[in-house]
PDB file of C-alpha atoms in Angstrom:
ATOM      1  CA  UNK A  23     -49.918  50.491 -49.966  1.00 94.00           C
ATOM      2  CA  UNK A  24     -52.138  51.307 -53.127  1.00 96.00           C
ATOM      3  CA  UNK A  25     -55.589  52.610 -53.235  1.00 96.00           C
ATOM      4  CA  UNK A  26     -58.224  50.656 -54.802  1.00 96.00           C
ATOM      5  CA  UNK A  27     -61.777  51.121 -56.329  1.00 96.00           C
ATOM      6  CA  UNK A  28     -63.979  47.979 -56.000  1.00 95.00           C
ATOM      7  CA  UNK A  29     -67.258  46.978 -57.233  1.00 95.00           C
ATOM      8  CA  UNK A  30     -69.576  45.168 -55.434  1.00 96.00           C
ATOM      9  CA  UNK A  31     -68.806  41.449 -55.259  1.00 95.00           C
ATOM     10  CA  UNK A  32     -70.644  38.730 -55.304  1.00 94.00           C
ATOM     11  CA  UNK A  33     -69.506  35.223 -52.682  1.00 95.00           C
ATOM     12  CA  UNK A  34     -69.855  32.312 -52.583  1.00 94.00           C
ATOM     13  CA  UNK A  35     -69.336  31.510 -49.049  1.00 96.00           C
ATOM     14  CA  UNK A  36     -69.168  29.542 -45.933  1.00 97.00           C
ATOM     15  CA  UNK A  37     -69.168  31.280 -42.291  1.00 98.00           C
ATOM     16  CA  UNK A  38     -68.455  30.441 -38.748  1.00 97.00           C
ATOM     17  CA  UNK A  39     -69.118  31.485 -35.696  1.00 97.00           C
ATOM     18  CA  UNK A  40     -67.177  31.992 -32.609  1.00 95.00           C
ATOM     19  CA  UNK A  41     -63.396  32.956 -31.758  1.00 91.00           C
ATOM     20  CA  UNK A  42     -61.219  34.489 -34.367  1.00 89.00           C
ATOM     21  CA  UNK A  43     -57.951  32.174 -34.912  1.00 87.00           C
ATOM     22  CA  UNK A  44     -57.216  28.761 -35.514  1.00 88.00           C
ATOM     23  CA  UNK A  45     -61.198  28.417 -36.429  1.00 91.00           C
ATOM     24  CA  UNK A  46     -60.997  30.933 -39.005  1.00 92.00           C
ATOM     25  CA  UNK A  47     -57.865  29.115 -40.664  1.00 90.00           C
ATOM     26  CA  UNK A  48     -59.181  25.473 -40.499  1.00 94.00           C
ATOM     27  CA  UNK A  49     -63.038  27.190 -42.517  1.00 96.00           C
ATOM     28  CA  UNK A  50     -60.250  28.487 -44.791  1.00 94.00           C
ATOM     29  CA  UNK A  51     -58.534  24.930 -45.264  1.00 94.00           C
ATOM     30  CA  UNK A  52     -62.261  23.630 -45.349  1.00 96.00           C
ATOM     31  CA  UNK A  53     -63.457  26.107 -47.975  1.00 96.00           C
ATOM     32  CA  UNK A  54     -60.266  25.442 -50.204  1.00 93.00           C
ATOM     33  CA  UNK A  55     -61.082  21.443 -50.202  1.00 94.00           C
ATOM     34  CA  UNK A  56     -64.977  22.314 -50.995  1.00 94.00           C
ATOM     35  CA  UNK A  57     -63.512  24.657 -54.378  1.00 92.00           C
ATOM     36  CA  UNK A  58     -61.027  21.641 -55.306  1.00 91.00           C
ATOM     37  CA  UNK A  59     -63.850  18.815 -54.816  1.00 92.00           C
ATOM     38  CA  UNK A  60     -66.223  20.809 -57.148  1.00 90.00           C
ATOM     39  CA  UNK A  61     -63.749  21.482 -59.551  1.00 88.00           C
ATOM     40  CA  UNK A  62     -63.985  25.493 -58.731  1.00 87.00           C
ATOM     41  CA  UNK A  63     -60.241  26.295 -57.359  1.00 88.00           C
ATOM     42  CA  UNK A  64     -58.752  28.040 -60.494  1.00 87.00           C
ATOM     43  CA  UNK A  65     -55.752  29.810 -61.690  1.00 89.00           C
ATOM     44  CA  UNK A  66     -58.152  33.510 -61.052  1.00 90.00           C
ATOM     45  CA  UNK A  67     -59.845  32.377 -58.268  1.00 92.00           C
ATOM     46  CA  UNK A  68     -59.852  35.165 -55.607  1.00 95.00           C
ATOM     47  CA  UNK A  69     -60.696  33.884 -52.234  1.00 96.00           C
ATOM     48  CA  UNK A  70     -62.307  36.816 -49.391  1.00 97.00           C
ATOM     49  CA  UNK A  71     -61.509  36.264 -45.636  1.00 96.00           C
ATOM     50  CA  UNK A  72     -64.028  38.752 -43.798  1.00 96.00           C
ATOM     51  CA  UNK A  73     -63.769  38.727 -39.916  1.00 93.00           C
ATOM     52  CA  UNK A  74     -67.165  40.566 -39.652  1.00 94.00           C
ATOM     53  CA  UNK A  75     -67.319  41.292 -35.595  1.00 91.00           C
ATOM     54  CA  UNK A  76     -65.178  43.757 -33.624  1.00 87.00           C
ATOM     55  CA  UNK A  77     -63.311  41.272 -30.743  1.00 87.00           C
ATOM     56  CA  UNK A  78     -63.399  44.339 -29.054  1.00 86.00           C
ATOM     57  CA  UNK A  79     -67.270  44.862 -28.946  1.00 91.00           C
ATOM     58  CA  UNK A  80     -68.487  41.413 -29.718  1.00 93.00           C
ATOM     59  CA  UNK A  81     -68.300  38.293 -27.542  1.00 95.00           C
ATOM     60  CA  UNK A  82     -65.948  35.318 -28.712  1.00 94.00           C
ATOM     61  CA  UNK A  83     -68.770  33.152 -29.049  1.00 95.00           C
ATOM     62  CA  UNK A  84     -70.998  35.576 -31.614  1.00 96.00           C
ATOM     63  CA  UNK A  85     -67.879  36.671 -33.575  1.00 96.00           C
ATOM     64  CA  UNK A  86     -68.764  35.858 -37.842  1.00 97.00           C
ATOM     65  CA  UNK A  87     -65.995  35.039 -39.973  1.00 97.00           C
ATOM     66  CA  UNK A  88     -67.136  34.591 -43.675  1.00 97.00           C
ATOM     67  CA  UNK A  89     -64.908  32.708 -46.276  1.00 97.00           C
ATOM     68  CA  UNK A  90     -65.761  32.945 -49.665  1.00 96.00           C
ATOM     69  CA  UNK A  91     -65.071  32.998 -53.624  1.00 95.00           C
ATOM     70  CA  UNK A  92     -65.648  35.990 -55.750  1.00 95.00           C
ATOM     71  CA  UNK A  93     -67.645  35.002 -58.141  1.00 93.00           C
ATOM     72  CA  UNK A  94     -67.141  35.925 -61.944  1.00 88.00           C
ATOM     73  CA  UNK A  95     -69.753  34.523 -63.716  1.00 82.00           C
ATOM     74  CA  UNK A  96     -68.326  31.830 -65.289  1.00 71.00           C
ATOM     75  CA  UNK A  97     -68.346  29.386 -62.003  1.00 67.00           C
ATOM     76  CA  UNK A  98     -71.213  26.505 -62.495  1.00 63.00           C
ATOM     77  CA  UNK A  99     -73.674  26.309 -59.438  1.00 68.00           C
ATOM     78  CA  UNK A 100     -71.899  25.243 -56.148  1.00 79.00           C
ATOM     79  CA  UNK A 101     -73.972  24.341 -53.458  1.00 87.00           C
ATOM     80  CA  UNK A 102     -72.970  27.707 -51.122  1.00 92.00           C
ATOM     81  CA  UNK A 103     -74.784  30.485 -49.928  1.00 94.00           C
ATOM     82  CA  UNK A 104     -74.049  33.707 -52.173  1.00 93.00           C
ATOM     83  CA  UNK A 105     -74.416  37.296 -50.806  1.00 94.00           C
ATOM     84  CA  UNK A 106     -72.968  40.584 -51.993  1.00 95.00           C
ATOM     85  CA  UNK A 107     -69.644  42.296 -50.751  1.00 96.00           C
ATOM     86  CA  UNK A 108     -70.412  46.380 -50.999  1.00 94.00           C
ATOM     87  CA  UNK A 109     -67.466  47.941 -52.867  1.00 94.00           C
ATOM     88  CA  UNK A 110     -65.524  51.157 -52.260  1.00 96.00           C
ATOM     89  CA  UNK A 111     -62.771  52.437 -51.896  1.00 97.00           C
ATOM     90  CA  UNK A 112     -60.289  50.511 -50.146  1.00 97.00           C
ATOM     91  CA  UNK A 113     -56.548  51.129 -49.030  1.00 97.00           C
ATOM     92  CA  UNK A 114     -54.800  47.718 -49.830  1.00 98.00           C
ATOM     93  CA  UNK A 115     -51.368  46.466 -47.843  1.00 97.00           C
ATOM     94  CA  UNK A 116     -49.500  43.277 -49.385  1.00 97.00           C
ATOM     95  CA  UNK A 117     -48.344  40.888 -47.074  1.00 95.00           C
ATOM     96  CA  UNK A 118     -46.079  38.049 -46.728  1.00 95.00           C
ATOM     97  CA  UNK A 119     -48.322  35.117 -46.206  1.00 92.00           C
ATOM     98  CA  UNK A 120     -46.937  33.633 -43.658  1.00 89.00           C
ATOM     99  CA  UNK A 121     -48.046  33.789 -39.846  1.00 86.00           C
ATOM    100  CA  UNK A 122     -45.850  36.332 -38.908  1.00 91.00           C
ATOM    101  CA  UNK A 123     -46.365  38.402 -41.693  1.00 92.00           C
ATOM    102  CA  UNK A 124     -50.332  38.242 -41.056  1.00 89.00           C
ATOM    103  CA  UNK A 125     -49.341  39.046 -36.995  1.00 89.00           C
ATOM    104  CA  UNK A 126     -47.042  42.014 -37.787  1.00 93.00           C
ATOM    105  CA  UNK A 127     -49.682  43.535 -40.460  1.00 93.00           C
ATOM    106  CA  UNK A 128     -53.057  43.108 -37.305  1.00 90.00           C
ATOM    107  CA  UNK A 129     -50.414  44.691 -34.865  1.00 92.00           C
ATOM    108  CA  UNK A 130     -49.159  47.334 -36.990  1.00 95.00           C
ATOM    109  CA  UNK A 131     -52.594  48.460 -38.623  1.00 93.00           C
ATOM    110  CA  UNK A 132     -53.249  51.255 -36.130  1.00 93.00           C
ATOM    111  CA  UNK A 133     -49.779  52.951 -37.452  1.00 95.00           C
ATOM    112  CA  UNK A 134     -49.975  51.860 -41.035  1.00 93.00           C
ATOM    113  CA  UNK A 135     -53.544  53.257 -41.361  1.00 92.00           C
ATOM    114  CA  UNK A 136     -53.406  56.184 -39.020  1.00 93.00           C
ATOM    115  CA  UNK A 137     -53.552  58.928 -41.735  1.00 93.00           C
ATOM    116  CA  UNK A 138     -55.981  56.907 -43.687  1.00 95.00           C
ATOM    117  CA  UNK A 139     -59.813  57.949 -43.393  1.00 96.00           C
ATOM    118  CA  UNK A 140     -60.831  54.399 -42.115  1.00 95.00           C
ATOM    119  CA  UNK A 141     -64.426  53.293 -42.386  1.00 95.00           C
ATOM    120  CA  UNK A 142     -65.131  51.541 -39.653  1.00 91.00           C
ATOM    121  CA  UNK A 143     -68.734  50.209 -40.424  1.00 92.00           C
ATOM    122  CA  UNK A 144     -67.336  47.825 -43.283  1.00 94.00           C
ATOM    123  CA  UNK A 145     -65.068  44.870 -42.554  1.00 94.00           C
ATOM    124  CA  UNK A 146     -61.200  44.212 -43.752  1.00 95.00           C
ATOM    125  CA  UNK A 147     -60.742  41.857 -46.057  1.00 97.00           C
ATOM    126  CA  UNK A 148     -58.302  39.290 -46.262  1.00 96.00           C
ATOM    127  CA  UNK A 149     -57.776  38.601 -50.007  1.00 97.00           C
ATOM    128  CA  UNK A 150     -56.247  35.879 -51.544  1.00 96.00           C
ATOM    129  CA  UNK A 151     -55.469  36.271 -55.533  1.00 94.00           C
ATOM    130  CA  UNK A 152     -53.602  33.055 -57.108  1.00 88.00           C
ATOM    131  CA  UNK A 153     -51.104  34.766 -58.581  1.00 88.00           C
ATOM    132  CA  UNK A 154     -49.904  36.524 -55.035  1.00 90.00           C
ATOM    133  CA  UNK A 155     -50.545  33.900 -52.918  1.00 88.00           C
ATOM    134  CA  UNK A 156     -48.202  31.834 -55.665  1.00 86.00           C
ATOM    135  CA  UNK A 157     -45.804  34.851 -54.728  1.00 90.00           C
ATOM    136  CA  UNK A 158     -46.266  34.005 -50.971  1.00 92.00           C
ATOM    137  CA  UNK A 159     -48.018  37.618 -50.943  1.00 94.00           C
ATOM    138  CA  UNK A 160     -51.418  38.188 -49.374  1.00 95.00           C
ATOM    139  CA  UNK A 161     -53.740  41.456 -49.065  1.00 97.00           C
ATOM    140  CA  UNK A 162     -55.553  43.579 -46.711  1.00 97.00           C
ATOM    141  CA  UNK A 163     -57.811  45.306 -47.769  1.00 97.00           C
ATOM    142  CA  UNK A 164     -58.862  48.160 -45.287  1.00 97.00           C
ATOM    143  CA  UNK A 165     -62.225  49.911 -46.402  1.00 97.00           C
ATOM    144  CA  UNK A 166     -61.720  53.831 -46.470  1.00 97.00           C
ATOM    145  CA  UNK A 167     -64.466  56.778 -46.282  1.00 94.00           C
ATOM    146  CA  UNK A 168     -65.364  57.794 -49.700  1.00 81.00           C
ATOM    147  CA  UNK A 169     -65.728  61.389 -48.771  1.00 66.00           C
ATOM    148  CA  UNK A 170     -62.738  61.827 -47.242  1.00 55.00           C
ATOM    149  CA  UNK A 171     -60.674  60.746 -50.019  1.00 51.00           C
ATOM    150  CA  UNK A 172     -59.365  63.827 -52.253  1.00 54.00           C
ATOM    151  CA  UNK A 173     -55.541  64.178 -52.079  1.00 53.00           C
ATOM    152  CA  UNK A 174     -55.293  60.207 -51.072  1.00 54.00           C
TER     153      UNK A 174
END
């Protein structure tokens, strides 16, 4: 686990709505086809999984999942919706990016980030760089309190 300082980031996105699951991996597959069929899928791209409801507070059927491209600048107009990703300060976990790995990482997150100072008004991301995903590596990010950071 490192610590990371993000910006804000600007997405490109597409969103669903309802259960989080097999949904949220077929808007990914969708999402991926959309970047290749505009030309936008390249060696940097960094894609952003966001599940943005609690399952535990929010019923199946309202639960947001948002999947979207950071965007650098250099992209040429793509169609999508854009909206802003706050930054912070964020503890980040590599994963193997396979199911299991993605399983074990949601089951083990209240022990892997119990001495962390969690924010729990921002959403984990799911991030998916080129080069780690080309490693068979994914990342959580999971957003952390920014005043409760000295000595992390």
């Amino acid at each position: 686990m490192t610590i990371e300082k993000l910006g804000d980031m600007q997405i490109a996105y597409m969103r669903r709505t309802g259960g989080y699951g097999e949904g949220n991996r077929q808007l990914m597959e969708q999402f991926k086809r959309y970047l290749r069929e505009h030309a936008l899928l390249q060696e940097d791209t960094t894609i952003l999984g966001i599940a943005l409801d609690d399952p535990a507070q929010i019923p199946e059927d309202r639960q947001r999942y948002d999947v979207g491209m950071i965007l650098t600048g250099r992209e040429a107009p793509c169609g999508l919706p854009v909206r802003t990703v706050a930054g912070g300060r964020w503890a980040v976990f590599e994963v193997p990016h396979t199911e299991e790995g993605v399983s074990d990482f949601w089951r083990d997150l209240p022990q892997r980030a119990a001495r962390l100072p969690v924010d729990g008004t921002r959403p984990i991301l799911e991030r998916y760089a080129h080069p780690k995903v080309s490693a068979h590596i994914c990342e959580f990010c999971v957003p952390l309190r920014e005043s409760k950071l000295r000595g992390i």
